[in-house]
């Protein structure tokens, strides 16, 4: 918000005398009121020679697809997956060469259609949700000026230049210039919690010329003013332009603009002119685009698919060379049989190559991808069904809005969280106070015999702070310090009051102010009314009117607020409240009595105690001002107020003069209430090696205080402020050494600092260590800053815009290659949620924008702990185990085809029965892998929460990576070698039950089936009746389907389709064959079991040795590379007040005449001067 002097200038409607040719090059956005024809004439280049309207309508579309684009665009996205393109290629080969295809084309085509359909339905459901959200927003009602009447229209009907009427609690539909309002001086109060997360009210003010001229609907209908301003941009708190009307120009800034998404508060009616609509509005410019999110495992699988494709092609080529050699040798020895070869050797080799590619294509089974989709869906349903994440007060369960990101929930390395509404409840409560060195804490209701409300008709029943000892002191009215303490809280503020339903309602610029004034109200010091130059207070039943002589406003530099008043007895007093760091410097130091020294020490001790409890503190002090001193000071004050240059600096100096030699009264402690379980959740996540950054639009003091409250920051942390960060980066730039070790440090920066850091041009062009390509200064700054920030234990970014939030997330993704999660509850978090790998929206009080753009919905921040440590870790573990086992069992069966090729003359003849090949992954082994993917647990959910260290395995990709993939290949290859060559060796040169091709294939099928079944038995940790049934039914499916496909009846119906007649039944009737199968299964199982037992034993031994080494190193003091600064007492000051309200009060701008307040029976001579807001 602009400083007060700017506000004053703006409210006067200062006419700009700058010539048009000076401003025209800067401002290229021209919008004329009530003239769509004029506005529609502006065009912009869209594509080649085609132009479109420059000014967008107010309708928004955030969905990815429409009716016509869904099918082509979705297919385009799906075939960007390497696996889908690979399967399509195989299907084309099967259809093009049916005579050499080992399986009918439809055996692969049907599963591919199924896979594409599943994913298309999932994408369609997600996009339908976006369409519904867009429709809800676009069809919100508003009042638009049409002719000479305001008609009810919808948001989507608005265009730039339209005039809109808004009422209290209405949401602003587009970025508008405020023209007038029903408040004094056309003020308009807005709540921007949905934009920047701040709950304190902000004020906007119309130009004085429009305030006076646009007083009727007729005058608004004839209004032809033109706004010339900057192009649409994402800078939320900046605006530059001017209004051209009747030959004059009036400057405009952000104080005249109502932003889309703001809520009108405490303003009956206001009028505005739309200047930016739809996607041109600042909030939409900050929302970002929809990103196609994928998982790390998906990206790894794409690479593995390419590797498998290359492997299949290379193996097929090698086997084709074998075929070439065999045929050449055969033709040489048997020249008389050349007529059997109808094609040339080259053509036959090409056919054999294609045939091998088709045969070995099952090494990358489509069933794995289909099963994975069901696993993702099932784990999403489990999130929806989890009663531990159900929030009863709002009847809100957790909701997985995306089904494809569950596995990535188990790999999160960084969490980026909003503050207001995400970590906090947005509720300020008066928790404790210290008066004259004595701390007063709230008592239990059964202990506190006296309730303040019993003797105070004005008491607020919602205030829970009750202390019988303090109440007794207040009622006796003998302790001057206690009296002045509560009097200060009732006088020194900018709160406004109004009557509603015979009750006092306070309207404060910040929740802190309201909590303090309400506490004074409950203890008998009731703020009743204020005028431009007076404040009326009811003190213990006695009405007193104080004359306001000066109101010295709070700002972020002064960190205090003061009021100079003349009491009814004629004495002048100065009351001041602010940060302990600034007030303690201004206390009276000369001839301080020992008692005062003791009180100051006790107060400092209370401040330390309150800081440890993470309460927000304000120090209170006052002094009596002599009449002569006031007159002398007031003269300098009046001179400073009328200065045209350096007014703010002069006023600051004058305030400094009077705010000296204060007497300490005490301190207040306000609790910015956190959501339940936030500190425990953050501590647990930090143990899981998850770093948490807080990105907020709030002020630094309040953000830091919340950082301590939620245990993100601790007292032993070294805080890196902006000056230190610049020094560290500068030293690193000069020395080219490594960045310092800052393990026990936290970084606190502002959005302005981030802008300056990224725009700086001082950094040199450095060489990349890994390449000869020089890094640009921008890349160097980004990389170095991110590296330093990521070494800190915690990072807090204050006063950041939505776009800056997304930028920070993008930088960490870019340079750290980690999985990021963003969580928030407002529209200001949407861009961050879209940018992060995983977006979590909290269903809070700020609307549903965050939820509608998120991947997961939660009701409370504390549920994030269970979402990640339980559901996320389980999903990651299940999918990794599922993938490894699926790759193993596929290779264990299909690698046999390669070994068999050496004994079949490289003719690409399939070894197995075609039905076994088609049904092995789809039916015979589906249930066990589904169980692993849906129900497998290595530890229970309680143990997952108690041992967050288990989560680190997902961050390091330990359960599935290239090494695990090659392990599965080696394991599957070993199983296939044992099954094939042991069976071949035993049956070699022996006439028996497995001496023919079909019997041998059946033995291989049984050996492979039982070997992979034994493997799944070994790897399942969580045994239930479902796991037993899954394995049992899998074996039953194999037996029943094999018997059916090898039945005599089917053979007689179609001998070519069912050639294996009763083979399996004949083979297993021989004990000799059963022994061969048991030998194969034993050789595949026992060595693997022994290896795993030995490996686990060695692993446990290594862990014990590491723990002993850590114990030995505990006594060693680490060498810190950063010089530690002796830590002073931490100030827990935090105040979310906004500068500017004091000037509005003292100028009378904010005042409006009340209709009366007869309930309190003021004296006529006093009440006549009292206004209520």
mmCIF file of C-alpha atoms in Angstrom, residues 492-625:
data_model
loop_
_atom_site.group_PDB
_atom_site.id
_atom_site.type_symbol
_atom_site.label_atom_id
_atom_site.label_comp_id
_atom_site.label_asym_id
_atom_site.label_seq_id
_atom_site.Cartn_x
_atom_site.Cartn_y
_atom_site.Cartn_z
ATOM 1 C CA UNK A 492 -3.877 3.300 21.135
ATOM 2 C CA UNK A 493 -5.244 1.684 17.981
ATOM 3 C CA UNK A 494 -6.998 2.383 14.680
ATOM 4 C CA UNK A 495 -10.017 0.134 15.303
ATOM 5 C CA UNK A 496 -13.459 1.342 14.226
ATOM 6 C CA UNK A 497 -16.687 0.405 15.994
ATOM 7 C CA UNK A 498 -20.303 0.047 14.968
ATOM 8 C CA UNK A 499 -23.528 -1.135 16.541
ATOM 9 C CA UNK A 500 -25.304 -4.178 15.206
ATOM 10 C CA UNK A 501 -28.166 -5.937 16.990
ATOM 11 C CA UNK A 502 -27.410 -3.888 20.134
ATOM 12 C CA UNK A 503 -23.873 -5.247 20.202
ATOM 13 C CA UNK A 504 -20.524 -3.552 19.727
ATOM 14 C CA UNK A 505 -18.749 -4.785 16.618
ATOM 15 C CA UNK A 506 -15.095 -3.928 16.158
ATOM 16 C CA UNK A 507 -13.724 -3.547 12.660
ATOM 17 C CA UNK A 508 -9.980 -3.734 12.796
ATOM 18 C CA UNK A 509 -7.349 -3.420 10.113
ATOM 19 C CA UNK A 510 -5.708 -6.508 11.576
ATOM 20 C CA UNK A 511 -6.803 -9.400 13.805
ATOM 21 C CA UNK A 512 -4.050 -8.447 16.289
ATOM 22 C CA UNK A 513 -5.651 -5.073 16.968
ATOM 23 C CA UNK A 514 -9.081 -6.591 17.410
ATOM 24 C CA UNK A 515 -7.762 -9.141 19.928
ATOM 25 C CA UNK A 516 -6.078 -6.434 22.016
ATOM 26 C CA UNK A 517 -9.063 -4.073 22.053
ATOM 27 C CA UNK A 518 -11.409 -6.963 22.848
ATOM 28 C CA UNK A 519 -9.237 -7.984 25.804
ATOM 29 C CA UNK A 520 -9.393 -4.434 27.177
ATOM 30 C CA UNK A 521 -13.139 -4.459 26.589
ATOM 31 C CA UNK A 522 -13.571 -7.588 28.689
ATOM 32 C CA UNK A 523 -11.563 -6.113 31.557
ATOM 33 C CA UNK A 524 -13.692 -3.015 31.836
ATOM 34 C CA UNK A 525 -11.978 -0.613 29.415
ATOM 35 C CA UNK A 526 -14.448 -0.519 26.541
ATOM 36 C CA UNK A 527 -13.688 1.393 23.375
ATOM 37 C CA UNK A 528 -17.036 2.920 22.378
ATOM 38 C CA UNK A 529 -16.499 5.441 19.619
ATOM 39 C CA UNK A 530 -14.059 7.696 17.863
ATOM 40 C CA UNK A 531 -14.124 10.909 15.854
ATOM 41 C CA UNK A 532 -11.483 12.688 13.875
ATOM 42 C CA UNK A 533 -10.047 14.164 17.080
ATOM 43 C CA UNK A 534 -11.475 12.179 19.994
ATOM 44 C CA UNK A 535 -11.842 8.688 21.419
ATOM 45 C CA UNK A 536 -14.605 7.644 23.811
ATOM 46 C CA UNK A 537 -13.896 4.874 26.311
ATOM 47 C CA UNK A 538 -16.049 3.358 29.040
ATOM 48 C CA UNK A 539 -13.634 2.782 31.961
ATOM 49 C CA UNK A 540 -15.120 0.556 34.632
ATOM 50 C CA UNK A 541 -18.565 2.001 33.999
ATOM 51 C CA UNK A 542 -17.414 5.625 33.658
ATOM 52 C CA UNK A 543 -17.532 7.204 30.219
ATOM 53 C CA UNK A 544 -14.426 9.228 29.355
ATOM 54 C CA UNK A 545 -13.669 11.197 26.184
ATOM 55 C CA UNK A 546 -10.004 11.682 25.247
ATOM 56 C CA UNK A 547 -8.952 14.411 22.851
ATOM 57 C CA UNK A 548 -6.588 13.035 20.206
ATOM 58 C CA UNK A 549 -3.693 15.422 19.727
ATOM 59 C CA UNK A 550 -1.596 13.226 17.431
ATOM 60 C CA UNK A 551 -1.796 9.723 16.064
ATOM 61 C CA UNK A 552 1.610 8.320 15.067
ATOM 62 C CA UNK A 553 0.989 5.365 12.819
ATOM 63 C CA UNK A 554 2.707 2.001 12.773
ATOM 64 C CA UNK A 555 4.998 1.028 9.915
ATOM 65 C CA UNK A 556 7.565 -1.673 9.289
ATOM 66 C CA UNK A 557 10.468 0.682 10.028
ATOM 67 C CA UNK A 558 9.137 2.286 13.233
ATOM 68 C CA UNK A 559 7.682 -1.023 14.484
ATOM 69 C CA UNK A 560 5.528 0.899 16.921
ATOM 70 C CA UNK A 561 2.420 3.046 17.142
ATOM 71 C CA UNK A 562 1.770 5.984 19.449
ATOM 72 C CA UNK A 563 -1.130 8.227 20.336
ATOM 73 C CA UNK A 564 -0.920 11.559 22.134
ATOM 74 C CA UNK A 565 -4.129 12.372 24.013
ATOM 75 C CA UNK A 566 -5.501 14.920 26.478
ATOM 76 C CA UNK A 567 -7.570 13.226 29.171
ATOM 77 C CA UNK A 568 -10.778 14.726 30.633
ATOM 78 C CA UNK A 569 -8.747 16.214 33.494
ATOM 79 C CA UNK A 570 -6.626 18.173 30.997
ATOM 80 C CA UNK A 571 -3.377 16.231 31.344
ATOM 81 C CA UNK A 572 -1.497 15.057 28.243
ATOM 82 C CA UNK A 573 -0.270 11.491 27.932
ATOM 83 C CA UNK A 574 1.621 9.588 25.257
ATOM 84 C CA UNK A 575 0.742 5.902 24.853
ATOM 85 C CA UNK A 576 3.008 3.684 22.768
ATOM 86 C CA UNK A 577 2.940 0.023 21.776
ATOM 87 C CA UNK A 578 5.427 -1.826 19.594
ATOM 88 C CA UNK A 579 8.352 -4.175 19.351
ATOM 89 C CA UNK A 580 10.455 -4.746 22.442
ATOM 90 C CA UNK A 581 13.602 -4.066 20.409
ATOM 91 C CA UNK A 582 12.544 -0.461 19.759
ATOM 92 C CA UNK A 583 10.600 0.347 22.936
ATOM 93 C CA UNK A 584 13.294 -0.772 25.379
ATOM 94 C CA UNK A 585 15.674 1.713 23.728
ATOM 95 C CA UNK A 586 13.210 4.515 24.476
ATOM 96 C CA UNK A 587 12.582 3.819 28.143
ATOM 97 C CA UNK A 588 13.539 6.382 30.751
ATOM 98 C CA UNK A 589 17.104 5.490 31.769
ATOM 99 C CA UNK A 590 18.192 8.314 34.037
ATOM 100 C CA UNK A 591 17.835 7.772 37.777
ATOM 101 C CA UNK A 592 16.013 4.464 37.227
ATOM 102 C CA UNK A 593 14.923 3.150 40.575
ATOM 103 C CA UNK A 594 15.901 -0.312 41.650
ATOM 104 C CA UNK A 595 12.236 -1.317 41.534
ATOM 105 C CA UNK A 596 11.975 -0.238 37.902
ATOM 106 C CA UNK A 597 15.134 -2.177 37.096
ATOM 107 C CA UNK A 598 13.590 -5.263 38.662
ATOM 108 C CA UNK A 599 10.384 -4.735 36.680
ATOM 109 C CA UNK A 600 12.332 -4.360 33.441
ATOM 110 C CA UNK A 601 14.313 -7.533 34.142
ATOM 111 C CA UNK A 602 11.125 -9.439 34.973
ATOM 112 C CA UNK A 603 9.519 -8.131 31.792
ATOM 113 C CA UNK A 604 12.513 -9.261 29.718
ATOM 114 C CA UNK A 605 12.272 -12.675 31.347
ATOM 115 C CA UNK A 606 8.576 -12.800 30.462
ATOM 116 C CA UNK A 607 9.440 -11.824 26.886
ATOM 117 C CA UNK A 608 11.868 -14.724 26.700
ATOM 118 C CA UNK A 609 9.250 -17.069 28.097
ATOM 119 C CA UNK A 610 6.604 -15.855 25.656
ATOM 120 C CA UNK A 611 9.057 -16.186 22.774
ATOM 121 C CA UNK A 612 9.718 -19.800 23.753
ATOM 122 C CA UNK A 613 5.966 -20.358 23.665
ATOM 123 C CA UNK A 614 5.976 -18.682 20.212
ATOM 124 C CA UNK A 615 3.472 -16.032 21.264
ATOM 125 C CA UNK A 616 3.337 -12.711 19.400
ATOM 126 C CA UNK A 617 4.318 -9.930 21.785
ATOM 127 C CA UNK A 618 3.860 -6.170 21.976
ATOM 128 C CA UNK A 619 5.480 -3.929 24.559
ATOM 129 C CA UNK A 620 3.373 -1.173 26.106
ATOM 130 C CA UNK A 621 4.754 2.068 27.517
ATOM 131 C CA UNK A 622 3.531 5.573 28.293
ATOM 132 C CA UNK A 623 4.601 8.903 29.698
ATOM 133 C CA UNK A 624 3.106 12.178 30.823
ATOM 134 C CA UNK A 625 3.852 15.124 28.564
#
